[in-house]
Tab-separated table of C-alpha atoms in Angstrom:
chain	number	residue	atom	x	y	z
A	1	MET	CA	-17.167	6.612	24.150
A	2	ARG	CA	-14.718	8.166	21.690
A	3	LEU	CA	-13.126	5.857	19.132
A	4	LEU	CA	-10.347	7.399	17.082
A	5	VAL	CA	-9.150	5.687	13.890
A	6	VAL	CA	-5.795	7.021	12.718
A	7	GLY	CA	-4.647	6.376	9.171
A	8	GLY	CA	-7.483	5.084	7.040
A	9	GLY	CA	-5.457	2.179	5.616
A	10	HIS	CA	-6.380	-1.199	4.159
A	11	ALA	CA	-6.935	-2.825	7.572
A	12	SER	CA	-9.185	-0.095	8.972
A	13	LEU	CA	-11.668	-0.008	6.088
A	14	PRO	CA	-14.017	-2.695	7.510
A	15	LEU	CA	-14.083	-0.782	10.791
A	16	LEU	CA	-14.929	2.524	9.113
A	17	ALA	CA	-17.473	0.980	6.748
A	18	HIS	CA	-19.447	-0.416	9.720
A	19	ALA	CA	-18.944	2.453	12.142
A	20	ARG	CA	-22.681	2.916	12.747
A	21	GLU	CA	-22.760	-0.524	14.375
A	22	LEU	CA	-20.380	0.624	17.112
A	23	CYS	CA	-21.604	2.159	20.348
A	24	ALA	CA	-19.157	5.007	19.953
A	25	GLU	CA	-18.490	8.460	18.588
A	26	VAL	CA	-16.061	7.646	15.772
A	27	THR	CA	-13.435	9.989	14.318
A	28	LEU	CA	-11.065	9.301	11.434
A	29	LEU	CA	-7.781	11.217	11.424
A	30	SER	CA	-6.102	10.893	8.025
A	31	ASP	CA	-3.741	13.064	6.031
A	32	ARG	CA	-5.719	12.274	2.881
A	33	PRO	CA	-9.410	11.966	1.972
A	34	ASP	CA	-8.766	8.787	-0.021
A	35	LEU	CA	-6.912	5.484	0.194
A	36	TRP	CA	-4.716	4.158	-2.613
A	37	TYR	CA	-5.213	0.411	-3.000
A	38	SER	CA	-1.803	-1.252	-3.261
A	39	GLY	CA	-3.056	-4.181	-5.338
A	40	MET	CA	-4.097	-1.951	-8.250
A	41	THR	CA	-1.741	1.029	-8.095
A	42	PRO	CA	1.045	-0.480	-10.260
A	43	GLU	CA	-1.469	-0.993	-13.073
A	44	TRP	CA	-2.637	2.597	-12.652
A	45	LEU	CA	0.971	3.626	-13.297
A	46	GLY	CA	0.885	1.311	-16.306
A	47	GLY	CA	-2.197	3.014	-17.724
A	48	VAL	CA	-4.643	0.143	-17.219
A	49	TYR	CA	-6.709	1.794	-14.488
A	50	SER	CA	-7.783	5.362	-13.792
A	51	ARG	CA	-7.119	7.131	-10.508
A	52	ALA	CA	-10.760	6.712	-9.511
A	53	ASP	CA	-10.473	2.965	-10.119
A	54	VAL	CA	-7.697	2.442	-7.575
A	55	THR	CA	-8.682	4.794	-4.740
A	56	VAL	CA	-11.267	4.505	-1.977
A	57	PRO	CA	-13.035	7.745	-0.938
A	58	LEU	CA	-12.560	7.792	2.824
A	59	ASP	CA	-14.453	11.054	3.229
A	60	ARG	CA	-17.505	9.538	1.505
A	61	ILE	CA	-17.424	6.465	3.754
A	62	CYS	CA	-17.198	8.732	6.786
A	63	ALA	CA	-20.195	10.764	5.627
A	64	ASP	CA	-22.231	7.600	5.045
A	65	GLN	CA	-21.328	6.142	8.448
A	66	GLY	CA	-21.575	9.262	10.575
A	67	VAL	CA	-17.831	9.365	11.198
A	68	ARG	CA	-16.187	12.722	11.908
A	69	PHE	CA	-13.366	13.200	9.408
A	70	VAL	CA	-10.312	15.208	10.478
A	71	GLU	CA	-7.781	15.786	7.703
A	72	GLY	CA	-4.262	15.939	9.082
A	73	ALA	CA	-1.119	13.891	9.612
A	74	ALA	CA	-0.611	12.244	12.984
A	75	VAL	CA	2.828	13.050	14.406
A	76	GLY	CA	2.535	12.241	18.105
A	77	LEU	CA	0.732	10.133	20.703
A	78	ASP	CA	0.177	11.129	24.340
A	79	ARG	CA	-1.054	7.969	26.046
A	80	SER	CA	-1.525	9.519	29.465
A	81	ALA	CA	-3.746	12.292	28.087
A	82	ARG	CA	-5.241	9.937	25.474
A	83	GLU	CA	-4.617	12.328	22.616
A	84	VAL	CA	-3.088	12.122	19.147
A	85	THR	CA	-1.299	15.230	17.896
A	86	THR	CA	-1.399	16.354	14.272
A	87	GLY	CA	1.260	18.169	12.286
A	88	GLY	CA	-0.890	21.290	12.548
A	89	GLY	CA	-0.843	21.168	16.343
A	90	GLU	CA	-4.391	19.869	16.857
A	91	ARG	CA	-4.855	17.394	19.694
A	92	VAL	CA	-7.524	14.789	18.970
A	93	PRO	CA	-8.818	12.951	22.067
A	94	TYR	CA	-9.814	9.303	22.336
A	95	ASP	CA	-10.984	6.636	24.739
A	96	LEU	CA	-9.929	3.906	22.305
A	97	VAL	CA	-7.615	4.314	19.326
A	98	ALA	CA	-6.802	2.147	16.290
A	99	PHE	CA	-3.727	2.996	14.222
A	100	ASP	CA	-3.464	1.946	10.580
A	101	VAL	CA	-0.823	4.463	9.534
A	102	GLY	CA	1.340	2.249	7.333
A	103	ALA	CA	5.119	2.308	7.160
A	104	VAL	CA	7.792	4.498	5.579
A	105	ASN	CA	10.769	3.711	3.350
A	106	PRO	CA	14.164	3.791	5.088
A	107	GLY	CA	17.225	5.506	3.667
A	108	ASP	CA	18.577	8.870	2.562
A	109	ALA	CA	16.237	9.805	-0.280
A	110	ASP	CA	15.930	13.551	-0.733
A	111	GLY	CA	14.090	14.341	-3.962
A	112	ALA	CA	12.888	10.749	-4.475
A	113	ILE	CA	9.301	9.516	-4.824
A	114	HIS	CA	8.585	7.054	-2.022
A	115	THR	CA	6.405	3.947	-2.317
A	116	LYS	CA	5.410	4.205	1.356
A	117	PRO	CA	3.050	5.794	2.189
A	118	LEU	CA	1.609	4.644	-1.131
A	119	HIS	CA	-0.189	7.861	-2.074
A	120	ARG	CA	3.206	9.440	-2.785
A	121	VAL	CA	3.437	7.502	-6.054
A	122	GLU	CA	0.864	9.912	-7.463
A	123	ALA	CA	3.878	12.115	-8.182
A	124	LEU	CA	5.328	9.322	-10.322
A	125	GLY	CA	2.073	9.171	-12.257
A	126	ARG	CA	2.351	12.882	-13.020
A	127	PHE	CA	5.948	12.411	-14.189
A	128	LEU	CA	4.974	9.533	-16.485
A	129	ASP	CA	2.036	11.421	-17.973
A	130	ALA	CA	4.250	14.442	-18.629
A	131	ALA	CA	6.793	12.196	-20.347
A	132	ALA	CA	4.055	10.655	-22.488
A	133	GLN	CA	2.738	14.063	-23.547
A	134	ASP	CA	6.195	15.349	-24.454
A	135	PRO	CA	8.122	12.506	-26.145
A	136	SER	CA	10.700	14.875	-27.647
A	137	GLY	CA	13.618	13.474	-25.674
A	138	PRO	CA	14.569	10.489	-23.516
A	139	ARG	CA	13.909	10.562	-19.788
A	140	ARG	CA	15.289	8.279	-17.131
A	141	LEU	CA	13.472	6.712	-14.197
A	142	VAL	CA	15.628	5.035	-11.551
A	143	VAL	CA	13.891	2.470	-9.327
A	144	VAL	CA	15.795	1.880	-6.085
A	145	GLY	CA	14.844	-1.504	-4.692
A	146	GLY	CA	14.102	-4.729	-6.522
A	147	GLY	CA	11.426	-6.076	-4.220
A	148	ALA	CA	7.822	-6.720	-5.202
A	149	ALA	CA	6.822	-3.028	-5.151
A	150	GLY	CA	9.730	-1.792	-7.249
A	151	VAL	CA	9.623	-4.665	-9.713
A	152	GLU	CA	5.859	-4.603	-10.310
A	153	THR	CA	6.041	-0.852	-10.882
A	154	ALA	CA	8.943	-1.225	-13.318
A	155	LEU	CA	7.129	-3.984	-15.203
A	156	ASN	CA	3.992	-1.904	-15.671
A	157	VAL	CA	5.850	1.270	-16.588
A	158	THR	CA	8.031	-0.459	-19.198
A	159	ALA	CA	4.907	-1.939	-20.805
A	160	ARG	CA	3.280	1.429	-21.505
A	161	PRO	CA	3.183	1.978	-25.269
A	162	ASP	CA	3.067	5.759	-24.857
A	163	LEU	CA	6.516	5.892	-23.211
A	164	PRO	CA	8.902	4.652	-25.929
A	165	ALA	CA	11.642	7.106	-24.927
A	166	LEU	CA	11.573	6.382	-21.197
A	167	ARG	CA	14.692	4.667	-19.874
A	168	VAL	CA	14.215	2.610	-16.706
A	169	VAL	CA	17.028	1.565	-14.367
A	170	VAL	CA	16.356	-0.935	-11.547
A	171	LEU	CA	18.939	-1.049	-8.744
A	172	GLU	CA	18.846	-3.988	-6.327
A	173	PRO	CA	21.488	-4.504	-3.613
A	174	GLY	CA	20.923	-8.262	-3.491
A	175	GLU	CA	21.833	-10.965	-5.942
A	176	ARG	CA	18.351	-11.338	-7.445
A	177	LEU	CA	15.080	-9.509	-7.801
A	178	VAL	CA	12.067	-10.124	-5.508
A	179	SER	CA	14.111	-12.275	-3.137
A	180	SER	CA	11.035	-12.883	-0.954
A	181	LEU	CA	9.418	-14.869	-3.789
A	182	PRO	CA	10.513	-18.094	-5.527
A	183	GLU	CA	13.762	-17.734	-7.436
A	184	ARG	CA	12.134	-18.226	-10.818
A	185	VAL	CA	10.020	-15.078	-10.294
A	186	GLY	CA	13.187	-13.022	-9.931
A	187	ALA	CA	14.572	-14.604	-13.082
A	188	TRP	CA	11.357	-13.903	-14.992
A	189	ALA	CA	11.386	-10.278	-13.842
A	190	ALA	CA	15.006	-9.666	-14.821
A	191	CYS	CA	14.459	-11.279	-18.222
A	192	VAL	CA	11.267	-9.372	-19.069
A	193	LEU	CA	12.626	-6.025	-17.896
A	194	ARG	CA	15.810	-6.422	-19.913
A	195	GLU	CA	13.833	-7.495	-22.979
A	196	ARG	CA	11.925	-4.214	-22.657
A	197	GLY	CA	15.153	-2.235	-22.553
A	198	ALA	CA	15.450	-1.692	-18.803
A	199	ASP	CA	18.880	-1.614	-17.173
A	200	VAL	CA	18.704	-4.111	-14.289
A	201	ARG	CA	21.675	-3.976	-11.923
A	202	LEU	CA	22.070	-6.520	-9.148
A	203	GLY	CA	24.465	-5.983	-6.258
A	204	ALA	CA	23.967	-2.231	-6.664
A	205	ARG	CA	23.625	-0.560	-3.273
A	206	VAL	CA	22.410	3.036	-3.315
A	207	GLU	CA	23.799	5.335	-0.634
A	208	GLN	CA	21.914	8.520	-1.405
A	209	SER	CA	19.311	10.083	-3.645
A	210	ASP	CA	18.810	13.719	-4.579
A	211	ALA	CA	16.874	15.707	-7.157
A	212	GLY	CA	19.314	14.801	-9.927
A	213	GLY	CA	19.780	11.064	-9.404
A	214	VAL	CA	21.425	8.555	-7.054
A	215	ARG	CA	24.917	7.741	-5.807
A	216	LEU	CA	25.970	4.102	-5.434
A	217	ALA	CA	28.070	2.798	-2.558
A	218	ARG	CA	31.047	2.323	-4.886
A	219	GLY	CA	30.919	5.987	-5.846
A	220	GLU	CA	29.175	5.820	-9.227
A	221	ARG	CA	26.497	8.409	-9.848
A	222	ILE	CA	23.451	7.691	-12.006
A	223	GLY	CA	21.505	10.680	-13.243
A	224	ALA	CA	17.715	10.553	-13.260
A	225	ASP	CA	14.703	12.665	-14.096
A	226	ALA	CA	12.777	10.796	-11.405
A	227	VAL	CA	13.754	8.344	-8.643
A	228	LEU	CA	11.341	5.821	-7.144
A	229	TRP	CA	12.436	4.841	-3.631
A	230	ALA	CA	11.154	1.289	-2.983
A	231	THR	CA	13.499	0.250	-0.179
A	232	GLY	CA	11.254	-1.689	2.190
A	233	SER	CA	9.452	-0.681	5.375
A	234	VAL	CA	10.116	0.769	8.804
A	235	GLY	CA	7.604	2.108	11.285
A	236	PRO	CA	6.985	5.818	11.937
A	237	ASP	CA	9.260	6.844	14.812
A	238	TRP	CA	6.626	8.746	16.799
A	239	LEU	CA	4.810	5.558	17.838
A	240	GLY	CA	7.911	4.219	19.558
A	241	ALA	CA	8.559	7.653	21.049
A	242	ALA	CA	5.160	7.382	22.766
A	243	GLY	CA	6.467	4.452	24.811
A	244	LEU	CA	4.956	1.633	22.771
A	245	SER	CA	7.174	-1.436	22.380
A	246	VAL	CA	8.597	-1.613	18.876
A	247	THR	CA	10.880	-3.891	16.869
A	248	ASP	CA	14.304	-2.872	15.574
A	249	LYS	CA	12.456	-1.565	12.510
A	250	GLY	CA	10.119	0.589	14.547
A	251	LEU	CA	7.062	-1.644	14.086
A	252	VAL	CA	4.671	-1.662	17.044
A	253	ARG	CA	4.483	-4.961	18.914
A	254	VAL	CA	0.903	-6.189	19.163
A	255	GLY	CA	-0.660	-9.390	20.412
A	256	PRO	CA	-2.605	-11.846	18.235
A	257	GLY	CA	-5.690	-9.632	18.607
A	258	LEU	CA	-3.816	-6.609	17.134
A	259	ARG	CA	-3.797	-4.808	20.482
A	260	SER	CA	-0.601	-3.156	21.747
A	261	VAL	CA	1.292	-5.268	24.272
A	262	ASP	CA	1.680	-2.094	26.382
A	263	ASP	CA	-1.712	-0.398	26.275
A	264	ALA	CA	-5.154	-2.043	26.212
A	265	ARG	CA	-6.674	1.074	24.637
A	266	VAL	CA	-4.345	1.024	21.608
A	267	PHE	CA	-4.741	-1.159	18.515
A	268	VAL	CA	-2.273	-1.185	15.621
A	269	ALA	CA	-2.784	-2.967	12.285
A	270	GLY	CA	-1.337	-2.973	8.789
A	271	ASP	CA	2.281	-2.272	7.900
A	272	ALA	CA	3.052	-0.543	11.213
A	273	ALA	CA	2.206	-3.632	13.305
A	274	ALA	CA	4.431	-6.542	14.285
A	275	VAL	CA	2.003	-9.291	15.330
A	276	ALA	CA	3.248	-11.677	18.016
A	277	GLY	CA	4.493	-14.852	16.367
A	278	HIS	CA	4.434	-13.282	12.899
A	279	GLU	CA	6.909	-10.429	13.244
A	280	GLY	CA	8.767	-11.347	10.049
A	281	LEU	CA	5.784	-11.159	7.698
A	282	ALA	CA	6.319	-9.134	4.536
A	283	ARG	CA	4.764	-5.659	4.563
A	284	ILE	CA	2.295	-6.389	1.747
A	285	GLY	CA	-1.338	-5.486	1.331
A	286	VAL	CA	-2.634	-9.048	1.486
A	287	HIS	CA	-1.827	-9.229	5.210
A	288	ALA	CA	-3.335	-5.827	5.996
A	289	VAL	CA	-6.518	-6.731	4.125
A	290	LYS	CA	-6.820	-9.982	6.071
A	291	GLN	CA	-6.362	-8.104	9.354
A	292	GLY	CA	-9.338	-5.880	8.609
A	293	PRO	CA	-12.169	-8.116	9.862
A	294	THR	CA	-10.183	-9.022	13.001
A	295	LEU	CA	-9.520	-5.356	13.781
A	296	ARG	CA	-13.181	-4.522	13.289
A	297	GLU	CA	-14.302	-7.346	15.594
A	298	ASN	CA	-11.839	-6.652	18.389
A	299	VAL	CA	-12.183	-2.870	18.401
A	300	GLY	CA	-15.929	-3.391	18.553
A	301	ARG	CA	-15.609	-5.708	21.550
A	302	VAL	CA	-13.465	-3.258	23.502
A	303	ALA	CA	-15.651	-0.289	22.494
A	304	ARG	CA	-18.754	-2.052	23.820
A	305	ALA	CA	-16.952	-2.965	27.042
A	306	LEU	CA	-15.810	0.625	27.592
A	307	GLY	CA	-19.324	1.849	26.865
A	308	ARG	CA	-20.563	-0.366	29.708
A	309	GLY	CA	-17.846	0.920	32.034
A	310	GLY	CA	-15.756	-2.229	31.743
A	311	ALA	CA	-11.978	-2.602	31.722
A	312	PRO	CA	-10.439	-2.829	28.229
A	313	ASP	CA	-7.744	-5.287	29.280
A	314	ALA	CA	-10.392	-7.738	30.510
A	315	VAL	CA	-11.870	-8.206	27.016
A	316	ASP	CA	-11.101	-11.444	25.212
A	317	LEU	CA	-9.966	-10.807	21.645
A	318	GLU	CA	-10.255	-12.792	18.451
A	319	PRO	CA	-6.770	-13.828	17.275
A	320	TRP	CA	-5.635	-12.865	13.803
A	321	ARG	CA	-4.121	-15.651	11.746
A	322	PRO	CA	-2.239	-14.896	8.514
A	323	TYR	CA	-2.385	-17.115	5.490
A	324	PRO	CA	-0.186	-20.196	5.984
A	325	ALA	CA	1.477	-19.092	2.744
A	326	ALA	CA	0.416	-15.658	1.527
A	327	PRO	CA	-0.524	-15.676	-2.179
A	328	LEU	CA	0.869	-12.843	-4.269
A	329	VAL	CA	-0.006	-12.028	-7.875
A	330	LEU	CA	2.258	-9.632	-9.774
A	331	SER	CA	0.987	-7.914	-12.900
A	332	THR	CA	3.575	-7.640	-15.663
A	333	GLY	CA	2.037	-4.873	-17.744
A	334	GLY	CA	1.311	-7.479	-20.420
A	335	ARG	CA	-1.473	-10.019	-20.808
A	336	ALA	CA	-0.064	-12.323	-18.113
A	337	ALA	CA	0.573	-12.212	-14.380
A	338	TRP	CA	2.827	-14.197	-12.082
A	339	TYR	CA	1.290	-16.125	-9.201
A	340	ALA	CA	3.498	-17.044	-6.248
A	341	VAL	CA	2.566	-18.863	-3.054
A	342	GLY	CA	5.155	-20.563	-0.896
A	343	PRO	CA	7.689	-22.270	-3.211
A	344	LEU	CA	5.206	-22.392	-6.105
A	345	ALA	CA	5.397	-19.918	-8.992
A	346	LEU	CA	3.173	-19.966	-12.078
A	347	LYS	CA	2.433	-17.508	-14.865
A	348	GLY	CA	-0.235	-16.921	-17.494
A	349	GLY	CA	-3.190	-14.839	-18.585
A	350	ALA	CA	-5.527	-16.705	-16.236
A	351	PHE	CA	-3.646	-15.293	-13.268
A	352	LEU	CA	-4.076	-11.748	-14.527
A	353	ARG	CA	-7.813	-12.338	-14.866
A	354	LEU	CA	-7.768	-13.777	-11.339
A	355	LYS	CA	-5.907	-10.746	-10.033
A	356	HIS	CA	-8.263	-8.266	-11.678
A	357	GLY	CA	-11.289	-10.115	-10.377
A	358	VAL	CA	-9.998	-10.337	-6.799
A	359	ASP	CA	-8.827	-6.720	-6.735
A	360	ARG	CA	-12.079	-5.348	-8.098
A	361	ARG	CA	-14.180	-7.511	-5.796
A	362	TRP	CA	-12.312	-6.173	-2.758
A	363	ILE	CA	-12.294	-2.484	-3.669
A	364	ASP	CA	-15.911	-2.529	-4.848
A	365	GLN	CA	-16.963	-3.083	-1.223
A	366	TYR	CA	-15.888	0.480	-0.515
A	367	ARG	CA	-16.445	2.465	-3.708
A	368	ALA	CA	-18.955	2.773	-6.551
A	369	PRO	CA	-18.293	-0.177	-8.895
A	370	ASP	CA	-19.469	1.619	-12.022
A	371	THR	CA	-16.598	4.097	-12.327
A	372	TYR	CA	-14.040	1.894	-14.066
A	373	ARG	CA	-12.556	3.648	-17.072
A	374	HIS	CA	-9.843	1.278	-18.243
A	375	ARG	CA	-7.586	1.836	-21.180
A	376	TRP	CA	-8.702	-1.360	-22.832
A	377	ASP	CA	-5.731	-1.921	-25.108
A	378	ASP	CA	-3.825	-4.958	-26.298
A	379	ARG	CA	-2.469	-5.514	-22.773
A	380	ALA	CA	-5.837	-5.852	-21.048
A	381	ALA	CA	-6.710	-9.363	-19.994
A	382	ILE	CA	-10.320	-8.924	-18.889
A	383	ASP	CA	-13.118	-9.254	-21.410
A	384	GLY	CA	-15.069	-6.029	-21.712
A	385	PRO	CA	-16.556	-3.439	-24.065
A	386	VAL	CA	-13.256	-2.678	-25.754
A	387	ASP	CA	-14.421	-0.152	-28.324
A	388	SER	CA	-16.412	2.006	-25.923
A	389	LEU	CA	-13.671	2.181	-23.294
A	390	ARG	CA	-10.515	2.345	-25.392
A	391	GLY	CA	-8.468	5.441	-24.653
A	392	ALA	CA	-10.197	6.408	-21.424
A	393	GLY	CA	-7.853	8.541	-19.355
A	394	ARG	CA	-6.332	7.917	-15.978
A	395	GLY	CA	-8.537	10.609	-14.522
């Protein structure tokens, strides 16, 4: 019985990490050998974590669990032949497939650095490090999108003490930042960013990005040395092209058990999935992480049924239930974080310690916990051996 996991995202990690328990030949198809953890990546950009701290080695997990690893980007699905096609033309067969391929940013963004898929922000890290090593002149970073991803990145970047000449511009088409969170969080973000010298523009709709900057809908052009495109999420178009039912944003419609409503051999989780009854959920990591155990359980049930010669559509599935109100903790680049759940919003150093503890506890399930090499500076909120770790690089 051939189980194919496509994507290697946050939701599929429990499945991969327990692959030996499945009665199946398991293959992972991923365009990268590692996973960037969304909860910690903004602080990597801010210099708090190293690259090794915030990534999960998928290839190592595969080796430990006897999973065949195929490096390549999925670009097509042939449901009748039960094959997934890669950008290199390889056709990978399956009897059961689980997609955790994430989403992409919509919009015309040639030359921009996208936040989805998340690994693309590694290019922003290289830009920031180059700016820190050559502070001879000012550089400008334009962040398009004032949602949680764009704002948390801007907060961490503007807090870096080694980037005094960097100019940050945040462009948000709405009337406030992080509109999905309580209003006071947007006010806090605008205030802190402006105090740090950032140019925050509300009601600024970007029409196009290119290598030299962005053009606003009203015709103004803003030059930039780098553009971060943080414009939300839509699904990859090739899943809908395969005949799977999708929303108007291209997200695959799945039932409560994360199985496609069209095909009992296809599971979809993470940002690319629109779960029945919860289609409007924000595309944030906390939901994908919570889907992980449900995906592992249900894929295992169907895999065992197929191994016995059973029908996949006859298998009862465990329903996934999101948090009644998903908690979100935003790091600010300083010694405090902002905690938001439902209408409640709080801030303080305790929430940053909470965030660091939760993030490290989750990622340490899948990577060696002794590789942390923080830059323990005056922004760090976790107690630790400051003198021995101060100045450690981002790796």
